[in-house]
Structure formats: C-alpha cells, structure tokens
Amino acid sequence: MSHSPKDDFSHHLYEFIEEVEKLESYCVGGYHPITIGDSIHDRYQVVQKLGHGTYSTVWLAQDQKFGKYVAIKVCTANSNPHEFSVLSELSTQQSSSISLGKAMIPSVLDRFEIRGPNGTHPCYVTIPARMSLSDAKDGSYNRLFQLEVARALGAQLVLAVEYVHSQGFVHGDLHYGNVLVQPPFDLNQLPVEELYKKYGEPDFEAIRRFDGQPLPPNIPSRAVLPVWLGEASDNLKLSGAKILLSDFGEAFSPSKQQRFESHTPLVGRPSEARFEPHKPLSFPSDIWSLGCSLWDIIGQSSLFDGMFATEDSITCEHVDTLGMLPPEWWDKWEGRHDSFTEDGKPINRNPYRSWEDRFEQDIQEPRQRNGMPRIEMAERDAIFKMLKSMLEFRPENRSTAKQVLECEWMVKWALPEYEKIRSI
C-alpha cells in the first residue's frame, strides 16, 4: 500500500534524524533517494544538500556543462508540478513596464523529470541561495537584522509581491521562511574542494529501521544533513541583502481558479480564511501575510504569538492588536467568550499586549539591548500607518501591493536602502 508524504503514519519505521526530511516519506509517491556524488540528468553532480520541504529535497550541484553551481529542487513523485508553470511564466513574462520585482523571482534554468524506485519526480534548476530569512534569524542570538538591512529586505519583498500580483498571481504562502538571500559573491569561483573548506564537508548520518531489518531500495542508506551557507541575521550586511521570493507551490491566478483554503502558517494566515471560508481568496490575502512578514523582518519576533498557536489563540492576538472583528465575524466566533467581554475588552488574560506594546517589546527594546539604534518616531509612525493599512480585517479594505510601494515608509526609508545595492 502506498502512502503520500503527507500521510500521518501510526508508527515510525526509521530512527529520527534532526534537520532531515521525514524518512517515512521515502516511499512510492514520495522522495527520490539522492546522495552526494550522484549525477542527476547526466549533467548535474550533487555536491551538498541545501534543505528540504514536505514535497521536495533541494541540492547544490555542479552543472557539468557550464561549470557553475546550481540548486536542484527534486520533488516528490506525487507532487503537483504546478509550481514549475507559475515560476516559468513569472520569470519569462514580458511586462509592458519595467518591474524591479521581477529580479526577485527565481529564473528556471532547466526543467526535467527523473525516474526512480518511488516514481517519476519533477525537477527544476535555479541559481542557489544562501539561506532563508527565517534561517538567518535562527542562526542569530538576537534574531534581528540591522535596520538598513531590514529596510532593504522589506522593500524587495514588497517589490516582488507587487510584480507577482501585476502578472495575475497570488503567491498564497508568503512568510519570511520563503524569502531567500542570494550569495554575496560568485560562488562559482570556488572549486568543490574550496567549497568544502569554506562551508564544511557533507555531513552524513546512517539511516536505521527501528525493527533492525535491512533498508528497502527506495531509501538511501545515509541521510545527508543540510549545509549552512548563510550567516546570522545581525551579521548580514546591506551589500549582501539581495533576495529571491521562493516556493510558489500554493500560487494561483484568481481569474482562472478559486482557492478557499490558506496553507500559510497560522501566524501569517489572513483572517478571512477563517471567517469567510466560502469566499475565494485573492490578492488581499497576500497583503495580510506580507504585512506579517514585514514585521518579522523589522522585529525580533512575530507580530502575533505563534507559540502553541490555535485558530482561537491567533484570533485573540488579532483582536488584542488590531481591535474588534467585524460584527458578523465577532458574532460567529464562539471562542470570544473565554477571552473578551461582549464589547471587546480582554478578560482572563495576562499580559494583554496592544499594538504599541508589541512594537516596543518586539522591536524597540531588543534593538536597544543589542546596541542597535531605536527606530525614530517619524519612521515608527510611517511603519504603523503602512502595516495597519495592510492588516485591515476586511480584505477589500487593505492596501494593494502597488499602494504599499507608494507609502511613506517605502518611499522615504525602505526603497532608498534598496537603491544602494541594486547595481551590486
């Protein structure tokens, strides 16, 4: 009986290995077994592992044809190749006007399929990235970007989303884990041996079954741990802060298809996904998630507390921060009785944190503690105005990506920092 990688296995077949994909997903329909040294498509020599997702593993390889490093995303056999189509259309689109955001969309350099014991796997090749913004923060003790870097990152992310929207697509899964940092130098200058000296040799760990039985042929004998090409967020320099917006597996075109369910993590999931489940999602759903992502970039922690998050706990966070829900949503929300009076005053909770509290505790105080400048009042007010226009409960009331680009914070603070690195 075959299983998909998303199945909830009643028991685990293999001993757990941290930082490695779910090993039970090496099954029919699942991951393709790959290891260092493999030749993919008779052209790409695998030299390191970059990471994994639910539906793919990602590898750093040397293109034997051109002698360059590339990233190869090898998808599970039962994955939807939809992402290829979206990326190809976005990266080749001939826009009537020049869009800076197009430069933040990964170009598909090659596309093919490989066959193995678990099925036929779609693969696509792009330029490699160093890390995601979430990885950069995880690698930092203080989980902060320098202010000029945060501004440039925010500007690029808005530019990328505006371009995606201008081409008729909703990204559908915006969060800072899907924002990648490009290498600050030409990685191709490093021979493989030098790459290993700089970033470390490939790291393996033996895969073992709990029952001690031999491994089946559809799983590798050793797991490859991902290499760390990045650096801590607070060490990232402005010159190295160019991004790529990745993972278009949830992208869709509202004019061609209707999407009612959001798979964005709860901390950045738009409120209408819960309270208007019968209305199709559209561009404003990205704007909500974009606003949450911008806070993640500027601050130390998320705007809404995702620790042990449930739909009710996140809605409580929304109301604490942004005020009462629209009346029909408020009446529909049964969980409100445990946390609020009928007129929206918080009860049974300590501490209650307002918008201003969160800005002070998550952005200003951590920056000050770590020797970084606090955000000046004028810039703070501009950030407030921008984010609140993006985090309106009713999707029709939110700013568009184009309007966000025109707001005061983008024009006076964010875009000027990006302009400093555009030509690098």
Coordinates of C-alpha atoms in Angstrom, one line a residue:
M1 CA 0.0 0.0 0.0
S2 CA 1.5 3.3 -1.0
H3 CA 1.4 6.5 1.1
S4 CA 1.9 10.1 0.3
P5 CA 4.4 12.2 2.3
K6 CA 1.5 14.0 3.9
D7 CA 0.1 10.8 5.5
D8 CA 0.1 10.6 9.3
F9 CA 1.9 7.4 10.0
S10 CA 0.6 5.5 13.0
H11 CA 4.2 4.4 13.7
H12 CA 7.7 5.4 12.6
L13 CA 9.7 3.0 10.6
Y14 CA 13.0 4.8 11.0
E15 CA 15.0 6.4 13.8
F16 CA 14.5 10.1 13.9
I17 CA 17.3 12.3 12.5
E18 CA 17.1 16.0 13.3
E19 CA 17.2 18.5 10.3
V20 CA 16.4 15.8 7.9
E21 CA 13.2 15.2 5.8
K22 CA 10.6 12.7 7.1
L23 CA 12.3 9.4 6.3
E24 CA 8.9 7.5 6.1
S25 CA 8.3 9.7 3.0
Y26 CA 10.8 7.7 1.1
C27 CA 8.0 5.5 -0.3
V28 CA 6.0 5.1 -3.5
G29 CA 4.9 8.7 -4.4
G30 CA 7.4 10.3 -2.1
Y31 CA 11.0 11.5 -2.1
H32 CA 13.6 10.3 -4.6
P33 CA 16.7 8.8 -2.9
I34 CA 19.7 11.0 -3.6
T35 CA 23.2 11.2 -2.1
I36 CA 26.4 13.3 -2.5
G37 CA 28.2 12.4 -5.8
D38 CA 25.1 11.4 -7.7
S39 CA 24.8 12.6 -11.3
I40 CA 21.3 13.9 -12.0
H41 CA 20.0 14.0 -15.5
D42 CA 23.5 13.0 -16.7
R43 CA 24.6 16.7 -16.2
Y44 CA 24.4 17.8 -12.5
Q45 CA 26.9 16.5 -10.0
V46 CA 25.5 16.7 -6.4
V47 CA 27.9 18.3 -4.0
Q48 CA 25.8 19.3 -1.0
K49 CA 22.3 19.3 0.4
L50 CA 20.6 22.7 0.8
G51 CA 17.4 21.6 2.5
H52 CA 14.0 20.0 2.2
G53 CA 10.3 20.7 2.3
T54 CA 7.2 18.5 2.5
Y55 CA 7.2 17.9 -1.2
S56 CA 10.9 18.2 -2.2
T57 CA 14.6 17.9 -1.4
V58 CA 16.9 20.7 -2.6
W59 CA 20.5 20.0 -3.6
L60 CA 23.6 22.1 -4.5
A61 CA 25.1 20.6 -7.7
Q62 CA 27.7 21.5 -10.3
D63 CA 26.5 21.9 -13.8
Q64 CA 29.0 19.8 -15.7
K65 CA 28.0 21.6 -19.0
F66 CA 28.7 25.1 -17.8
G67 CA 30.9 24.5 -14.7
K68 CA 28.5 26.5 -12.5
Y69 CA 26.8 25.8 -9.2
V70 CA 23.0 25.4 -9.3
A71 CA 20.2 24.5 -7.0
I72 CA 18.1 21.5 -8.0
K73 CA 14.7 21.0 -6.4
V74 CA 13.7 17.3 -6.7
C75 CA 10.0 17.0 -6.0
T76 CA 8.1 14.0 -4.6
A77 CA 6.6 11.8 -7.2
N78 CA 3.1 12.7 -6.2
S79 CA 3.7 16.5 -6.1
N80 CA 1.8 18.9 -8.3
P81 CA 4.2 20.3 -11.0
H82 CA 2.1 23.5 -10.9
E83 CA 4.9 25.5 -9.3
F84 CA 7.1 25.0 -12.4
S85 CA 4.4 26.5 -14.6
V86 CA 4.0 29.5 -12.4
L87 CA 7.7 30.2 -12.0
S88 CA 8.3 29.8 -15.7
E89 CA 5.6 32.2 -16.5
L90 CA 6.8 34.8 -14.0
S91 CA 10.4 34.5 -14.9
T92 CA 9.8 34.8 -18.7
Q93 CA 6.9 37.2 -18.6
Q94 CA 7.4 40.2 -20.9
S95 CA 5.9 43.0 -18.9
S96 CA 4.8 46.2 -20.7
S97 CA 6.5 48.2 -18.0
I98 CA 9.8 47.5 -16.3
S99 CA 9.3 46.0 -12.9
L100 CA 12.1 45.8 -10.3
G101 CA 10.3 42.9 -8.6
K102 CA 11.0 40.6 -11.5
A103 CA 14.6 40.4 -10.4
M104 CA 13.5 38.8 -7.1
I105 CA 11.8 35.8 -8.8
P106 CA 14.0 32.7 -9.4
S107 CA 14.7 32.0 -13.0
V108 CA 14.1 28.4 -14.1
L109 CA 17.4 27.4 -15.7
D110 CA 16.3 23.8 -16.6
R111 CA 13.4 21.5 -16.0
F112 CA 13.2 17.7 -16.4
E113 CA 11.9 14.5 -14.8
I114 CA 13.9 11.7 -13.2
R115 CA 12.6 8.2 -12.5
G116 CA 13.4 6.1 -9.5
P117 CA 12.0 3.4 -7.1
N118 CA 9.4 5.8 -5.8
G119 CA 8.1 7.1 -9.1
T120 CA 8.7 9.9 -11.6
H121 CA 9.9 13.1 -10.0
P122 CA 9.6 16.6 -11.5
C123 CA 12.9 18.6 -11.0
Y124 CA 13.8 22.2 -11.7
V125 CA 17.1 24.1 -11.6
T126 CA 17.7 27.6 -10.4
I127 CA 20.6 29.7 -9.0
P128 CA 21.5 28.7 -5.5
A129 CA 20.6 30.8 -2.5
R130 CA 22.4 31.1 0.9
M131 CA 19.6 30.8 3.4
S132 CA 16.1 31.9 4.1
L133 CA 15.4 35.0 6.3
S134 CA 14.0 32.7 9.0
D135 CA 17.2 30.6 8.9
A136 CA 19.2 33.8 9.2
K137 CA 17.3 34.8 12.3
D138 CA 17.5 31.2 13.7
G139 CA 21.3 31.5 13.3
S140 CA 21.4 34.7 15.4
Y141 CA 21.4 35.1 19.2
N142 CA 19.4 38.3 19.0
R143 CA 17.2 37.4 15.9
L144 CA 17.5 40.9 14.5
F145 CA 18.6 42.5 11.2
Q146 CA 20.5 45.8 11.1
L147 CA 17.9 48.5 10.4
E148 CA 19.3 49.5 7.0
V149 CA 19.3 45.8 6.0
A150 CA 15.7 45.3 7.3
R151 CA 14.6 48.3 5.2
A152 CA 16.2 46.9 2.0
L153 CA 14.8 43.4 2.6
G154 CA 11.3 44.8 3.2
A155 CA 11.5 47.0 0.0
Q156 CA 12.5 44.0 -2.1
L157 CA 9.8 41.7 -0.7
V158 CA 7.1 44.3 -1.5
L159 CA 8.5 44.8 -5.0
A160 CA 8.5 41.0 -5.6
V161 CA 4.8 40.7 -4.4
E162 CA 3.8 43.7 -6.5
Y163 CA 5.3 42.0 -9.6
V164 CA 3.7 38.7 -8.8
H165 CA 0.3 40.4 -8.4
S166 CA 0.8 42.5 -11.6
Q167 CA 1.1 39.3 -13.5
G168 CA -2.2 38.0 -12.2
F169 CA -0.9 35.6 -9.5
V170 CA -1.4 35.3 -5.8
H171 CA 1.7 33.8 -4.0
G172 CA -0.5 32.0 -1.5
D173 CA 2.2 31.2 1.1
L174 CA 4.0 34.4 2.0
H175 CA 6.2 34.2 5.1
Y176 CA 9.8 35.0 5.7
G177 CA 10.8 31.4 5.5
N178 CA 10.1 31.6 1.8
V179 CA 12.3 34.6 1.3
L180 CA 15.9 33.6 0.3
V181 CA 19.1 35.5 0.4
Q182 CA 21.3 35.4 -2.7
P183 CA 25.0 34.7 -2.4
P184 CA 27.0 37.9 -1.9
F185 CA 29.8 36.8 -4.2
D186 CA 30.2 34.5 -7.2
L187 CA 30.0 31.0 -5.7
N188 CA 31.3 29.6 -9.0
Q189 CA 34.8 31.0 -8.1
L190 CA 35.1 28.2 -5.5
P191 CA 36.1 24.7 -6.7
V192 CA 34.3 21.9 -4.9
E193 CA 37.3 21.3 -2.6
E194 CA 37.4 25.0 -1.7
L195 CA 33.6 25.0 -1.1
Y196 CA 34.1 22.2 1.4
K197 CA 36.9 24.0 3.1
K198 CA 34.8 27.1 3.5
Y199 CA 31.5 25.6 4.4
G200 CA 32.4 22.0 5.6
E201 CA 32.3 18.6 4.1
P202 CA 29.0 16.8 3.5
D203 CA 27.6 15.5 6.8
F204 CA 26.0 12.1 6.8
E205 CA 24.1 10.0 9.4
A206 CA 23.2 6.4 9.0
I207 CA 19.5 5.6 8.5
R208 CA 18.3 2.7 10.7
R209 CA 15.0 0.9 11.0
F210 CA 13.5 0.5 14.4
D211 CA 13.0 -3.2 13.8
G212 CA 16.6 -3.7 12.7
Q213 CA 15.6 -5.0 9.3
P214 CA 17.6 -4.1 6.2
L215 CA 16.6 -0.9 4.4
P216 CA 14.3 -1.1 1.4
P217 CA 15.7 0.0 -2.0
N218 CA 13.6 3.2 -2.1
I219 CA 15.5 5.0 0.7
P220 CA 19.2 6.0 0.8
S221 CA 21.5 4.2 3.3
R222 CA 22.6 7.5 4.8
A223 CA 20.8 10.8 5.4
V224 CA 22.6 14.0 4.3
L225 CA 22.3 16.9 6.7
P226 CA 21.9 20.3 5.1
V227 CA 24.9 22.6 4.7
W228 CA 24.8 26.1 6.2
L229 CA 25.9 28.6 3.6
G230 CA 24.4 31.5 5.4
E231 CA 25.1 33.8 8.4
A232 CA 23.4 35.2 11.4
S233 CA 20.8 37.9 10.7
D234 CA 22.6 40.6 12.7
N235 CA 25.8 40.0 10.7
L236 CA 24.1 40.3 7.3
K237 CA 25.5 43.4 5.5
L238 CA 23.5 45.7 3.2
S239 CA 25.7 44.7 0.3
G240 CA 24.7 41.0 0.7
A241 CA 21.0 41.6 1.3
K242 CA 19.5 40.7 -2.1
I243 CA 16.6 38.4 -2.0
L244 CA 14.6 35.8 -4.0
L245 CA 11.0 35.0 -3.3
S246 CA 10.6 31.3 -3.4
D247 CA 8.1 28.4 -3.1
F248 CA 5.2 29.1 -5.5
G249 CA 3.6 25.7 -4.8
E250 CA 0.5 27.5 -3.4
A251 CA 0.3 30.2 -6.1
F252 CA -2.8 30.6 -8.1
S253 CA -4.5 33.0 -10.5
P254 CA -7.8 34.3 -9.1
S255 CA -9.1 35.0 -12.6
K256 CA -8.6 31.3 -13.6
Q257 CA -9.3 29.3 -10.4
Q258 CA -10.9 29.8 -7.0
R259 CA -8.9 29.0 -3.8
F260 CA -10.8 28.9 -0.5
E261 CA -8.2 27.4 1.9
S262 CA -5.0 29.0 3.0
H263 CA -2.0 26.9 3.9
T264 CA 0.1 29.9 5.1
P265 CA 1.3 29.3 8.7
L266 CA -1.2 30.5 11.3
V267 CA 0.8 33.5 12.5
G268 CA 0.6 35.0 9.0
R269 CA -2.7 33.5 7.7
P270 CA -5.3 36.1 6.6
S271 CA -8.3 36.5 8.9
E272 CA -10.8 35.9 6.1
A273 CA -9.6 32.4 5.6
R274 CA -11.2 31.5 9.0
F275 CA -14.3 33.8 9.0
E276 CA -15.2 33.8 5.3
P277 CA -14.3 30.3 4.2
H278 CA -16.9 30.3 1.4
K279 CA -15.4 33.3 -0.3
P280 CA -12.5 32.8 -2.6
L281 CA -9.1 34.1 -1.5
S282 CA -7.5 36.7 -3.7
F283 CA -4.7 39.3 -3.8
P284 CA -5.6 40.9 -0.4
S285 CA -4.8 37.6 1.4
D286 CA -1.2 38.0 0.3
I287 CA -1.2 41.6 1.6
W288 CA -2.1 40.4 5.1
S289 CA 0.7 37.8 5.1
L290 CA 3.1 40.4 3.6
G291 CA 2.3 42.8 6.5
C292 CA 3.1 40.0 9.0
S293 CA 6.3 39.2 7.1
L294 CA 7.5 42.8 7.2
W295 CA 7.0 42.9 10.9
D296 CA 9.1 39.7 11.1
I297 CA 11.9 41.4 9.1
I298 CA 11.9 44.6 11.2
G299 CA 11.4 43.0 14.6
Q300 CA 12.8 40.2 16.8
S301 CA 9.6 38.1 16.9
S302 CA 6.3 37.7 15.1
L303 CA 3.6 40.3 15.4
F304 CA 1.2 37.5 16.5
D305 CA 2.4 34.9 19.0
G306 CA 2.7 31.6 17.3
M307 CA 3.7 29.5 20.3
F308 CA 1.3 26.6 20.6
A309 CA -0.9 28.5 18.2
T310 CA -4.5 27.6 17.6
E311 CA -7.1 29.4 15.5
D312 CA -8.7 30.8 18.7
S313 CA -5.4 31.9 20.2
I314 CA -4.4 33.7 16.9
T315 CA -7.8 35.4 16.7
C316 CA -7.2 36.6 20.3
E317 CA -3.9 38.0 19.1
H318 CA -5.6 39.7 16.2
V319 CA -8.2 41.4 18.4
D320 CA -5.6 42.5 21.0
T321 CA -3.5 44.1 18.4
L322 CA -6.0 45.4 15.8
G323 CA -9.3 45.8 17.7
M324 CA -12.7 44.1 17.4
L325 CA -13.5 41.9 14.5
P326 CA -16.2 42.9 12.0
P327 CA -19.6 42.4 13.7
E328 CA -20.7 39.3 11.8
W329 CA -17.3 37.7 12.4
W330 CA -17.4 38.6 16.1
D331 CA -20.9 37.0 16.5
K332 CA -19.7 33.9 14.7
W333 CA -16.6 33.5 16.9
E334 CA -17.7 31.3 19.8
G335 CA -14.2 31.4 21.4
R336 CA -14.6 35.1 22.2
H337 CA -16.5 34.4 25.4
D338 CA -13.3 32.9 27.1
S339 CA -11.2 35.9 26.3
F340 CA -13.3 39.0 25.8
T341 CA -16.4 40.8 27.1
E342 CA -19.1 41.4 24.5
D343 CA -17.7 44.9 23.8
G344 CA -14.2 43.5 23.1
K345 CA -12.4 44.1 26.5
P346 CA -9.8 41.4 27.3
I347 CA -10.6 39.1 30.3
N348 CA -8.9 36.2 31.9
R349 CA -5.6 37.1 30.3
N350 CA -2.3 38.5 31.5
P351 CA -0.5 40.1 29.9
Y352 CA -2.6 41.8 27.3
R353 CA -0.4 43.4 24.6
S354 CA -1.6 46.2 22.4
W355 CA -0.1 47.2 19.0
E356 CA 2.1 49.8 20.8
D357 CA 3.2 47.3 23.4
R358 CA 4.3 44.8 20.7
F359 CA 6.3 47.4 18.8
E360 CA 8.1 48.5 22.0
Q361 CA 8.7 44.9 23.3
D362 CA 9.5 43.1 20.0
I363 CA 11.3 45.9 18.0
Q364 CA 12.5 48.9 20.0
E365 CA 13.7 47.3 23.3
P366 CA 15.5 44.3 21.6
R367 CA 17.3 46.7 19.3
Q368 CA 18.3 48.9 22.1
R369 CA 19.5 46.0 24.3
N370 CA 21.7 44.7 21.4
G371 CA 23.4 48.1 20.7
M372 CA 21.3 48.9 17.6
P373 CA 19.5 52.2 17.2
R374 CA 15.9 52.5 18.1
I375 CA 13.6 53.4 15.3
E376 CA 12.9 57.1 15.3
M377 CA 9.4 58.4 15.9
A378 CA 8.8 59.6 12.3
E379 CA 9.8 56.2 10.8
R380 CA 7.8 54.3 13.5
D381 CA 4.7 56.3 12.7
A382 CA 5.2 55.5 9.0
I383 CA 5.6 51.8 9.7
F384 CA 2.4 51.9 11.8
K385 CA 0.4 53.5 9.0
M386 CA 1.7 51.1 6.4
L387 CA 1.2 47.9 8.4
K388 CA -2.3 48.9 9.6
S389 CA -3.4 49.6 6.1
M390 CA -2.3 46.0 5.2
L391 CA -3.8 44.3 8.3
E392 CA -7.4 45.5 7.9
F393 CA -9.7 42.6 8.8
R394 CA -11.9 43.1 5.7
P395 CA -9.8 42.1 2.7
E396 CA -11.4 44.7 0.5
N397 CA -10.2 47.5 2.8
R398 CA -6.5 46.5 2.6
S399 CA -3.9 48.4 0.6
T400 CA -2.8 46.9 -2.7
A401 CA 0.9 46.0 -3.2
K402 CA 1.2 49.0 -5.5
Q403 CA -0.2 51.3 -2.8
V404 CA 2.2 49.8 -0.3
L405 CA 5.1 50.7 -2.6
E406 CA 3.8 54.3 -2.6
C407 CA 3.5 54.6 1.2
E408 CA 5.8 56.9 3.2
W409 CA 7.9 54.2 4.8
M410 CA 8.7 52.6 1.5
V411 CA 9.4 55.9 -0.3
K412 CA 11.5 57.6 2.5
W413 CA 13.2 54.7 4.2
A414 CA 13.0 51.3 2.5
L415 CA 13.4 51.9 -1.2
P416 CA 16.4 54.2 -0.8
E417 CA 18.3 51.4 1.1
Y418 CA 17.5 49.0 -1.7
E419 CA 18.7 51.5 -4.3
K420 CA 22.1 51.4 -2.7
I421 CA 22.5 47.7 -3.5
R422 CA 20.6 47.5 -6.8
S423 CA 23.7 47.7 -9.0
I424 CA 26.0 45.5 -6.9

